[in-house]
mmCIF file of C-alpha atoms in Angstrom:
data_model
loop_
_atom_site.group_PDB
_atom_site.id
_atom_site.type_symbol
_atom_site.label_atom_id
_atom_site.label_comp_id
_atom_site.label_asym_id
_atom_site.label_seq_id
_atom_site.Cartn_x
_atom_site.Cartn_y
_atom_site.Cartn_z
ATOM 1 C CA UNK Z 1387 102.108 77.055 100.551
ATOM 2 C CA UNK Z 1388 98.752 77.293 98.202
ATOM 3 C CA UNK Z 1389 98.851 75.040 95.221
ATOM 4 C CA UNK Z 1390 98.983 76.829 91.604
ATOM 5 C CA UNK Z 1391 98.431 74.875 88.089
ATOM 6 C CA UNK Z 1392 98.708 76.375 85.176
ATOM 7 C CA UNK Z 1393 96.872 74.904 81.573
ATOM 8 C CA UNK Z 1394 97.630 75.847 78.047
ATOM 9 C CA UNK Z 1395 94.127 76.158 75.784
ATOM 10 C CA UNK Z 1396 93.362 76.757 72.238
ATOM 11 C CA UNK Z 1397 92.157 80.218 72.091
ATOM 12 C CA UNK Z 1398 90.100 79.058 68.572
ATOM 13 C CA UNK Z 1399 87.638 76.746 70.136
ATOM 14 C CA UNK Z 1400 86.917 78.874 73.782
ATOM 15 C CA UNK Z 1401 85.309 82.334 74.282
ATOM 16 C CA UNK Z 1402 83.912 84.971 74.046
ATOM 17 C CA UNK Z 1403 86.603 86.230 76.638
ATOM 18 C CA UNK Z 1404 86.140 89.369 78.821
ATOM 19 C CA UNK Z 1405 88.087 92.114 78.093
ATOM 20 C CA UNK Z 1406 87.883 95.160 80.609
ATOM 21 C CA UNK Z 1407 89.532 99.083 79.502
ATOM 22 C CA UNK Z 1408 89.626 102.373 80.056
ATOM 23 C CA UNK Z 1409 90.258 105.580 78.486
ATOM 24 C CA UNK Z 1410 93.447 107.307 80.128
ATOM 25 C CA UNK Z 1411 94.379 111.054 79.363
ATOM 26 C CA UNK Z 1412 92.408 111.145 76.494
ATOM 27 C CA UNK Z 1413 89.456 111.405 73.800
ATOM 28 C CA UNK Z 1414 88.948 107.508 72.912
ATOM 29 C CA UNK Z 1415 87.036 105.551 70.576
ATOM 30 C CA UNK Z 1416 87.167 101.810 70.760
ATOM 31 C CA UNK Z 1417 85.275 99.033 68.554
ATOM 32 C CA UNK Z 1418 85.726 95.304 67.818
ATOM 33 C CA UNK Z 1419 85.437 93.401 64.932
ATOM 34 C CA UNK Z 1420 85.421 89.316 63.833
ATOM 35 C CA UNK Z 1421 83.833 88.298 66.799
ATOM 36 C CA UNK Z 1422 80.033 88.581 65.526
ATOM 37 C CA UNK Z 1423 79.423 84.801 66.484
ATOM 38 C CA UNK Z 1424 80.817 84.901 69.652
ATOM 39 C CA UNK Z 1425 80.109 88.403 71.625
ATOM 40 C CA UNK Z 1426 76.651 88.681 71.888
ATOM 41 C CA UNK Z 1427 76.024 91.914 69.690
ATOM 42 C CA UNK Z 1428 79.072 93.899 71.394
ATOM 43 C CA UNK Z 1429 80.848 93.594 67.917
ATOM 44 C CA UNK Z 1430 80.675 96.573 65.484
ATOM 45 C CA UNK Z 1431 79.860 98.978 67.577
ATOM 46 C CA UNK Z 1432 81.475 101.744 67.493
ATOM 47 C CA UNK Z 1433 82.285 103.407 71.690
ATOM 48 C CA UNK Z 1434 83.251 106.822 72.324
ATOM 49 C CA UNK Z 1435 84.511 107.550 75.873
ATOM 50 C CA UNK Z 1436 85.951 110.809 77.683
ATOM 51 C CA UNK Z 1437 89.207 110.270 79.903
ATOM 52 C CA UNK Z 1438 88.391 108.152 82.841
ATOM 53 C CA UNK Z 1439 85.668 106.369 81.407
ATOM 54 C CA UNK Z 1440 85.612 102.404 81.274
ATOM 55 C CA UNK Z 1441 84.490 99.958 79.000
ATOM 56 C CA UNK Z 1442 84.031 96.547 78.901
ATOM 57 C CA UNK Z 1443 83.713 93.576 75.340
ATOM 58 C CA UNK Z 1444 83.703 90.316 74.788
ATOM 59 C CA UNK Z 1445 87.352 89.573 73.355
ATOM 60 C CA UNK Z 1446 87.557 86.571 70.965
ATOM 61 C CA UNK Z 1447 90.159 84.840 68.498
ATOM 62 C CA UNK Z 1448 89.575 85.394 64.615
ATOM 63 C CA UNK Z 1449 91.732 83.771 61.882
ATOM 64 C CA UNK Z 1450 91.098 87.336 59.494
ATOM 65 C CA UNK Z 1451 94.584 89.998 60.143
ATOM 66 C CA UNK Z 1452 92.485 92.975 60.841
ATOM 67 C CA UNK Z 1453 89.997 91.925 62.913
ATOM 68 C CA UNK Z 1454 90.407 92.352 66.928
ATOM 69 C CA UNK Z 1455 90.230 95.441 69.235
ATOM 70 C CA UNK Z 1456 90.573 98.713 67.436
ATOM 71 C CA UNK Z 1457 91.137 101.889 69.417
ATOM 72 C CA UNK Z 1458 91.881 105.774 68.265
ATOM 73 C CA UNK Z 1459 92.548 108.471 70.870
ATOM 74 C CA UNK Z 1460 93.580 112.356 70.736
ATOM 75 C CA UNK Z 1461 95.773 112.528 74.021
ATOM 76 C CA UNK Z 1462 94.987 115.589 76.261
ATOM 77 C CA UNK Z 1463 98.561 116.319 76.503
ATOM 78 C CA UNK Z 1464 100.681 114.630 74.169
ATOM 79 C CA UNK Z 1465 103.973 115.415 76.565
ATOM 80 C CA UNK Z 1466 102.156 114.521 79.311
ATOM 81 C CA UNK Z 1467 101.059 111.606 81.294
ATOM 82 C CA UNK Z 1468 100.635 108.429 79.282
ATOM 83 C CA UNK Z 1469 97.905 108.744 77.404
ATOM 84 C CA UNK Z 1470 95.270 106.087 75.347
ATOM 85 C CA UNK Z 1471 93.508 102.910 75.838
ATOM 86 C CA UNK Z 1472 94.604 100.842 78.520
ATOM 87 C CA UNK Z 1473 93.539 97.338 79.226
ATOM 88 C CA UNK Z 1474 92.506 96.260 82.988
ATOM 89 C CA UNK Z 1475 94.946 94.373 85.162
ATOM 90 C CA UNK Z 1476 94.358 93.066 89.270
ATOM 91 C CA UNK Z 1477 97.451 92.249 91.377
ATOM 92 C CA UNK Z 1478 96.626 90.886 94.647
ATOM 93 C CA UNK Z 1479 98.356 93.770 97.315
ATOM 94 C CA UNK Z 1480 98.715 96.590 94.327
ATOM 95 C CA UNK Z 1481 94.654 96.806 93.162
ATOM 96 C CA UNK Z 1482 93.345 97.526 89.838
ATOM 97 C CA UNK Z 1483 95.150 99.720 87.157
ATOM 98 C CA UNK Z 1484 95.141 99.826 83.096
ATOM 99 C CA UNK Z 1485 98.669 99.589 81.454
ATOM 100 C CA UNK Z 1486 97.821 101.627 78.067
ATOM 101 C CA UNK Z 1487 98.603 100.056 74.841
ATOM 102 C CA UNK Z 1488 101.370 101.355 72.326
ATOM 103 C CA UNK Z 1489 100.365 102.775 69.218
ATOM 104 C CA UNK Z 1490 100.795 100.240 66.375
ATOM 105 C CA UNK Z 1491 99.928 96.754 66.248
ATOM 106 C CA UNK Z 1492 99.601 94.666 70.031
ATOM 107 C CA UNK Z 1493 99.585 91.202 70.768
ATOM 108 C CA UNK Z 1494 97.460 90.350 73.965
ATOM 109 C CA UNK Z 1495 97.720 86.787 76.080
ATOM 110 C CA UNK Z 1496 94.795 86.501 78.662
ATOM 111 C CA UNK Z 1497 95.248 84.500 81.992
ATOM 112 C CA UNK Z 1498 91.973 83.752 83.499
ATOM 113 C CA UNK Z 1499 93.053 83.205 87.297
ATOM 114 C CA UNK Z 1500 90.399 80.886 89.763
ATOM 115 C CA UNK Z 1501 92.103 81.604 93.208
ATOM 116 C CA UNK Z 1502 90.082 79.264 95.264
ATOM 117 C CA UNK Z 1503 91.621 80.472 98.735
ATOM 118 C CA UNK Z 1504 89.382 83.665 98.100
ATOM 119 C CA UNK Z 1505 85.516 83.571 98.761
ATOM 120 C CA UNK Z 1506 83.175 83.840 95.646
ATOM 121 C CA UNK Z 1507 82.470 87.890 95.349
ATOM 122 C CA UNK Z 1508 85.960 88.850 96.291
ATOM 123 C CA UNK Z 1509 87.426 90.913 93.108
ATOM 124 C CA UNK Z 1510 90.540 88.344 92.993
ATOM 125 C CA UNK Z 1511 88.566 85.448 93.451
ATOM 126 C CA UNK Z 1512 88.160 84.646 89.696
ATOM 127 C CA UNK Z 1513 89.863 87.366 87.253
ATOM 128 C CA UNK Z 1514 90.724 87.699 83.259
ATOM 129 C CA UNK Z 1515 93.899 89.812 82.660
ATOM 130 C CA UNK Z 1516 95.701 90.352 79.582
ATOM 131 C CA UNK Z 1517 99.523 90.878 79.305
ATOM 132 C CA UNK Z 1518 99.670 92.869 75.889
ATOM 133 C CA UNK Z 1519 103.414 93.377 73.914
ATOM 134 C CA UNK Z 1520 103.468 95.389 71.226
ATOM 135 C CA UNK Z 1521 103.693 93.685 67.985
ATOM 136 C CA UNK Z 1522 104.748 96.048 65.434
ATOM 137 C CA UNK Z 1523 105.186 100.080 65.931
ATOM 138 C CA UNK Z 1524 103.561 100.237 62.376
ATOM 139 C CA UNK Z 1525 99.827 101.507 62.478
ATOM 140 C CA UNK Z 1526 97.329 99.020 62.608
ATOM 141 C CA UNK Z 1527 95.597 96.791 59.355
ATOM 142 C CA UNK Z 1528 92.663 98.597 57.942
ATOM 143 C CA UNK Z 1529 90.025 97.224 60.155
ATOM 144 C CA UNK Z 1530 86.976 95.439 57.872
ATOM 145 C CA UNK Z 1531 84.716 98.156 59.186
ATOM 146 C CA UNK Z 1532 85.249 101.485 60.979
ATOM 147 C CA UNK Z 1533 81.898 102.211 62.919
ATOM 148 C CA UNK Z 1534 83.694 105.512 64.378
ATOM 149 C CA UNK Z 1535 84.885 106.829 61.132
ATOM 150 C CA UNK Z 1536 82.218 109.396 61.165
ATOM 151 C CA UNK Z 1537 82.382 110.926 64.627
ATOM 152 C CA UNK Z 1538 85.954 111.214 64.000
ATOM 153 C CA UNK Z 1539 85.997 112.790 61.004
ATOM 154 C CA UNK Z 1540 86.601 116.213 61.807
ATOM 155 C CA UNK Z 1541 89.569 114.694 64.586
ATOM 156 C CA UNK Z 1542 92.983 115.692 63.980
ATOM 157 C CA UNK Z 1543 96.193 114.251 65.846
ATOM 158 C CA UNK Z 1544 94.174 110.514 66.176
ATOM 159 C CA UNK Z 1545 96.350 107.933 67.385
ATOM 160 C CA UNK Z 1546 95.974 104.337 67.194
ATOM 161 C CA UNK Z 1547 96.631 100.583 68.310
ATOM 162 C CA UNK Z 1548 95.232 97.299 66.869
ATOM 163 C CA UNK Z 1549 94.957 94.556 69.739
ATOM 164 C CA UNK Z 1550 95.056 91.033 68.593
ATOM 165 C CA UNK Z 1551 94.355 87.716 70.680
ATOM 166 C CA UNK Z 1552 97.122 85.494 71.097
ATOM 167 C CA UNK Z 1553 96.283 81.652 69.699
ATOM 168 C CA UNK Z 1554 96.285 80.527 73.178
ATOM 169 C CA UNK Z 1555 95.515 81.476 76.976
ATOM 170 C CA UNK Z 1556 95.865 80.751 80.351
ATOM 171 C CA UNK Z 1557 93.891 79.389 82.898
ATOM 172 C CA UNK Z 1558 95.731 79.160 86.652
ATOM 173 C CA UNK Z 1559 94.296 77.718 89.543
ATOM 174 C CA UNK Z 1560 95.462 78.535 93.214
ATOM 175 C CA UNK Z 1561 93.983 76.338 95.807
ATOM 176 C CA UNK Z 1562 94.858 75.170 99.609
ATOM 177 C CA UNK Z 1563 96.660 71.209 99.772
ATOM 178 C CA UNK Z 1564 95.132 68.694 101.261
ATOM 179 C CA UNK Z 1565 95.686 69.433 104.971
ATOM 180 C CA UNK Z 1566 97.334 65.866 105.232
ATOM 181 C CA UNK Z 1567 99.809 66.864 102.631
ATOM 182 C CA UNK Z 1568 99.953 70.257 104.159
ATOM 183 C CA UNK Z 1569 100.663 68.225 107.449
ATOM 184 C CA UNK Z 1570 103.179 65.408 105.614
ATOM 185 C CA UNK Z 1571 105.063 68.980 104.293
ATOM 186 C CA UNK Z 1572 105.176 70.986 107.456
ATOM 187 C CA UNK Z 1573 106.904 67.746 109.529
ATOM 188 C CA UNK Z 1574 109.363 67.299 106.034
ATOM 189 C CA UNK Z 1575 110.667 70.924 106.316
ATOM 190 C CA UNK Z 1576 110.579 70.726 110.132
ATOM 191 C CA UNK Z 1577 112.878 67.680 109.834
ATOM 192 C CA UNK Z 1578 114.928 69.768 107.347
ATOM 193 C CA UNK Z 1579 115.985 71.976 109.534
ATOM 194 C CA UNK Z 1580 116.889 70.163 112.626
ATOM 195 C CA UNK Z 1581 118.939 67.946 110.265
ATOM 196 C CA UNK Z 1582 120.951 70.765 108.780
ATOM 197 C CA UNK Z 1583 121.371 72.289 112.291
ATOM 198 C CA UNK Z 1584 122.489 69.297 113.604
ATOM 199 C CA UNK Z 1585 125.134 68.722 110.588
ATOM 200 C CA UNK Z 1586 125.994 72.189 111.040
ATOM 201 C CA UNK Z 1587 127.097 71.421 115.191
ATOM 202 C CA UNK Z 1588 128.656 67.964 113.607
ATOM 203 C CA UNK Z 1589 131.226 70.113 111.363
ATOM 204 C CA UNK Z 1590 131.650 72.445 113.690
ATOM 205 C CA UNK Z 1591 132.633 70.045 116.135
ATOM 206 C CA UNK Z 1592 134.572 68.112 113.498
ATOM 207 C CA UNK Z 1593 136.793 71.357 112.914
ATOM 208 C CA UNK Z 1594 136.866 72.408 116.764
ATOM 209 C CA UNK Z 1595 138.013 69.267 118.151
ATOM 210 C CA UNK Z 1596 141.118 69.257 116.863
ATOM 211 C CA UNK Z 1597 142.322 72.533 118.500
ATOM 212 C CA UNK Z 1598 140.704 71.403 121.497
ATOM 213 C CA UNK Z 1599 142.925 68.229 121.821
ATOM 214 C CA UNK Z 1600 145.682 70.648 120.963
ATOM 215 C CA UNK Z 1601 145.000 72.925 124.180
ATOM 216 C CA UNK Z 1602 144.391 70.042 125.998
ATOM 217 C CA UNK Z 1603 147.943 68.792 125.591
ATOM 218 C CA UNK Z 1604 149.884 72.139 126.077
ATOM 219 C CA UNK Z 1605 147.742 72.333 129.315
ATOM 220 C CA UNK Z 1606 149.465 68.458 130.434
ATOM 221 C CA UNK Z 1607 152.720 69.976 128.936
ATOM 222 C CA UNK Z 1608 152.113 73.288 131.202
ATOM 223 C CA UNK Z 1609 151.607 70.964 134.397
ATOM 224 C CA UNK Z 1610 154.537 68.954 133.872
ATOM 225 C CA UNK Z 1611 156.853 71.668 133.465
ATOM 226 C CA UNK Z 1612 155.436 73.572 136.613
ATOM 227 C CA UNK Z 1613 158.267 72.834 139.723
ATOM 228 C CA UNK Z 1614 156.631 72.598 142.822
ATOM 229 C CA UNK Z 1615 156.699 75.193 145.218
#
């Protein structure tokens, strides 16, 4: 089997992470905040997107409450499908889809996965992904700055969710062994099993020979008590 390692890191120190979305069954407006140093003029800009649409920003830890993701969406049908802004996620044999965040306040962990048994330029072959889990149902912390106040100013029914980073991520690694541990593991679990088989015929044995001495002697007994013809 491949080889997977997993390493905790300080989220403070790292980044700017890669953060991936979309807008799902709705009217969405998406902007981030305390991460000026780190994301490369992506900060503080204010995106509007149509249902469908994608987006992608440059995620980072800040010590500030409010700062973080900040989305507001108008759902096309409010009893409908689910509906707002949902973050990207890749599962090897399932594809790409983009669980949608609850309204209120969200707590995100990001796993950055380098699956070295896939060529470089294969989608799975290095991937960010963040698990979210909803923090609070409350509405989010007034963000420090609302670049999409205007444009939504004459929006009614808004929704919203606050994302936050968690203070540490992920990084997993999944790479072939060694093909002389490979080898060392393939004779082990070959052994394995010709040992339990073998153990298994050994108690089987152990229980059948009993009743076989048994038949044995009522078959003497049987040809003793026989008179000849």
């Amino acid at each position: 089997p491949d080889v997977e390692t997993v390493a905790i890191k300080w989220s403070a120190p790292d980044g700017p992470f890669d953060l991936h979305g979309k807008c799902v069954n709705a009217r969405c407006w998406v902007w981030l905040t305390g991460c000026d140093q780190h994301a490369a003029g992506t900060s503080e800009k204010c995106v509007k997107l149509e249902a469908g649409e994608t987006f992608s920003m440059q995620m980072c830890l800040s010590d500030v409450p409010a700062d973080g993701l900040h989305s507001r969406w108008i759902p096309a049908d409010p009893a409908g499908k689910a509906h707002g802004v949902g973050i990207r996620a890749m599962v090897p044999g399932f594809g790409t889809f983009y669980p949608v965040m609850s309204q209120g306040r969200v707590a995100a962990s990001l796993v950055i996965t380098n699956n070295l048994t896939l060529p470089e330029g294969d989608p799975y072959h290095l991937r960010s992904e963040w698990f979210n889990s909803l923090a609070s149902p409350v509405p989010d912390l007034a963000p420090p700055t609302d670049p999409c106040s205007e444009d939504m100013a004459e929006a009614s029914g808004v929704l919203s969710a606050h994302l936050k980073m968690t203070t540490q991520y992920y990084r997993r690694s999944v790479e072939r062994p060694h093909p002389l541990l490979a080898f060392i593991g393939d004779v082990g679990g070959a052994y394995g099993v010709v040992t339990t088989f073998l153990f298994w015929v050994y108690i089987s044995l152990h229980k059948l020979w009993p009743l076989l001495q048994e038949w044995h002697r009522g078959s003497q007994m049987q040809d003793k008590t026989t008179p000849a013809p």
